[in-house]
């Protein structure tokens, strides 16, 4: 089974140009006309200034930097400068937080509060994060995947087909039931307990043999590089869409939890039916541990020991109110410092445009020894809005083609590929497939800047070999960390109008 992603859309208002670009170019032309008039009138100094402004406006309108238009960079740069000017690029939590009795997260995640929730068995606690301002409820499901690479082709295709059915159900049935976003987060963290070594110690019968000594040496040598992979499926529900059921259930926090838990039971069953082994929805302490160890990687070993015989009787996980960082700040334009580590997030701006197998991201998972998190954030688009968006895209493509013919402009192969992608998406929607908005983010974390630079080069190299184009989110690393490193299913711009 092969996959091929369309080129990233370069559509705009006219011939691929956005209204902001057109405005800057028109302003540049007006400045040029004004400069000619001033030059004719003998005001050479003022005319030179007008011509300089003309060149600057046209360059700003047409230039691209790291895959983005300059007009798209302007709000990012302005926001970062304003953030630094106001001191908002630094965060202090823990005992220095505004309210240490509640979990405090930096930036847009500051609105999350824990929502008490108990499963149907009456004892199991489920960790629900309620963002009161955005009116969303978030939960995370632990998943354990089987080895897809070693399976034969028939098994691989069946698993991919089953997972496609899960995406279809999440984007149709559960989207109608209040699901607004979901994310799949896979993180690689150091195996601080060295499971292979523990297994050998617990299961060995003859510890005096040469074979035992040889295995013991191998497992001990592998301890510094040992990693474990954790996968979380995070789902976000819109409390506003569930307001009717919540009101009927009493309108309290308990009612919100009861309505959401009913959906979570169905989602877990759907994932299990696709052949994915699940470990249940994260409890508040387990969810807090997933957040805390991302902010403070040095705390990973202590958190892993809790709940074990060597943990001193401490309950597993982390106290929910301590999930956030003690300190965090943006360093420069492309690095985020948090507690004991530095992080940098890459946005995969372009997926592979050539046909690739279903395991095309395998090198990123198997050939990296750094601490990294790969997050796919997806938002299902309603059928009505998806149809309007497809119609708009087709009208835009037809209008651009007509304009190019009238102006006798050359049509490029990329524009042909974009037109074919629009037609393909329209046909898939007509067959009942769900349309998604999505973003793929890769966050790399290291203890120091030198190690972070080295690991970033390795990850970029692997993504490039996989056919991806990745860019560092300069000026947005604090928000990118929340989206790419934490299982919160954030990172997509709100939909406006028909922009699906």
PDB file of N, CA, C and O in Angstrom, residues 188-191 222-223 225-229 365 368-372:
ATOM      1  N   UNK A 188       9.785   9.186  22.646  1.00  0.00           N
ATOM      2  CA  UNK A 188      10.852   8.272  23.024  1.00  0.00           C
ATOM      3  C   UNK A 188      11.572   8.878  24.215  1.00  0.00           C
ATOM      4  O   UNK A 188      12.079  10.004  24.136  1.00  0.00           O
ATOM      5  N   UNK A 189      11.597   8.144  25.325  1.00  0.00           N
ATOM      6  CA  UNK A 189      12.233   8.623  26.549  1.00  0.00           C
ATOM      7  C   UNK A 189      13.236   7.573  27.012  1.00  0.00           C
ATOM      8  O   UNK A 189      13.106   6.382  26.699  1.00  0.00           O
ATOM      9  N   UNK A 190      14.255   7.981  27.752  1.00  0.00           N
ATOM     10  CA  UNK A 190      15.239   7.004  28.244  1.00  0.00           C
ATOM     11  C   UNK A 190      14.574   5.959  29.131  1.00  0.00           C
ATOM     12  O   UNK A 190      13.720   6.278  29.970  1.00  0.00           O
ATOM     13  N   UNK A 191      14.944   4.700  28.932  1.00  0.00           N
ATOM     14  CA  UNK A 191      14.435   3.615  29.766  1.00  0.00           C
ATOM     15  C   UNK A 191      15.270   3.590  31.039  1.00  0.00           C
ATOM     16  O   UNK A 191      16.246   2.851  31.161  1.00  0.00           O
ATOM     17  N   UNK A 222      23.949  -1.665  27.312  1.00  0.00           N
ATOM     18  CA  UNK A 222      22.881  -1.011  26.556  1.00  0.00           C
ATOM     19  C   UNK A 222      22.093  -0.022  27.399  1.00  0.00           C
ATOM     20  O   UNK A 222      21.276   0.731  26.861  1.00  0.00           O
ATOM     21  N   UNK A 223      22.322   0.009  28.701  1.00  0.00           N
ATOM     22  CA  UNK A 223      21.523   0.862  29.586  1.00  0.00           C
ATOM     23  C   UNK A 223      21.554   2.336  29.215  1.00  0.00           C
ATOM     24  O   UNK A 223      20.509   2.993  29.173  1.00  0.00           O
ATOM     25  N   UNK A 225      21.820   3.794  26.374  1.00  0.00           N
ATOM     26  CA  UNK A 225      21.133   4.094  25.111  1.00  0.00           C
ATOM     27  C   UNK A 225      19.742   3.498  25.039  1.00  0.00           C
ATOM     28  O   UNK A 225      19.056   3.660  24.032  1.00  0.00           O
ATOM     29  N   UNK A 226      19.320   2.791  26.114  1.00  0.00           N
ATOM     30  CA  UNK A 226      18.011   2.134  26.089  1.00  0.00           C
ATOM     31  C   UNK A 226      16.893   3.173  26.076  1.00  0.00           C
ATOM     32  O   UNK A 226      16.953   4.176  26.792  1.00  0.00           O
ATOM     33  N   UNK A 227      15.889   2.928  25.259  1.00  0.00           N
ATOM     34  CA  UNK A 227      14.744   3.830  25.168  1.00  0.00           C
ATOM     35  C   UNK A 227      13.455   3.039  25.241  1.00  0.00           C
ATOM     36  O   UNK A 227      13.421   1.851  24.935  1.00  0.00           O
ATOM     37  N   UNK A 228      12.431   3.714  25.654  1.00  0.00           N
ATOM     38  CA  UNK A 228      11.098   3.124  25.560  1.00  0.00           C
ATOM     39  C   UNK A 228      10.207   4.109  24.819  1.00  0.00           C
ATOM     40  O   UNK A 228      10.410   5.322  24.883  1.00  0.00           O
ATOM     41  N   UNK A 229       9.244   3.565  24.101  1.00  0.00           N
ATOM     42  CA  UNK A 229       8.366   4.379  23.280  1.00  0.00           C
ATOM     43  C   UNK A 229       6.972   4.376  23.884  1.00  0.00           C
ATOM     44  O   UNK A 229       6.425   3.318  24.228  1.00  0.00           O
ATOM     45  N   UNK A 365      11.648   6.903  13.995  1.00  0.00           N
ATOM     46  CA  UNK A 365      11.396   6.217  15.259  1.00  0.00           C
ATOM     47  C   UNK A 365      12.535   5.275  15.642  1.00  0.00           C
ATOM     48  O   UNK A 365      12.807   5.086  16.833  1.00  0.00           O
ATOM     49  N   UNK A 368      16.849   7.164  15.859  1.00  0.00           N
ATOM     50  CA  UNK A 368      17.162   8.293  16.727  1.00  0.00           C
ATOM     51  C   UNK A 368      17.356   7.789  18.150  1.00  0.00           C
ATOM     52  O   UNK A 368      16.613   6.922  18.625  1.00  0.00           O
ATOM     53  N   UNK A 369      18.350   8.325  18.826  1.00  0.00           N
ATOM     54  CA  UNK A 369      18.593   7.982  20.226  1.00  0.00           C
ATOM     55  C   UNK A 369      18.314   9.155  21.147  1.00  0.00           C
ATOM     56  O   UNK A 369      18.504   9.057  22.353  1.00  0.00           O
ATOM     57  N   UNK A 370      17.881  10.270  20.574  1.00  0.00           N
ATOM     58  CA  UNK A 370      17.599  11.458  21.375  1.00  0.00           C
ATOM     59  C   UNK A 370      16.186  11.370  21.963  1.00  0.00           C
ATOM     60  O   UNK A 370      15.387  10.517  21.594  1.00  0.00           O
ATOM     61  N   UNK A 371      15.909  12.270  22.853  1.00  0.00           N
ATOM     62  CA  UNK A 371      14.555  12.373  23.409  1.00  0.00           C
ATOM     63  C   UNK A 371      13.736  13.210  22.434  1.00  0.00           C
ATOM     64  O   UNK A 371      13.979  14.402  22.275  1.00  0.00           O
ATOM     65  N   UNK A 372      12.780  12.591  21.779  1.00  0.00           N
ATOM     66  CA  UNK A 372      11.983  13.309  20.783  1.00  0.00           C
ATOM     67  C   UNK A 372      10.526  12.880  20.878  1.00  0.00           C
ATOM     68  O   UNK A 372      10.193  11.783  21.303  1.00  0.00           O
TER      69      UNK A 372
END
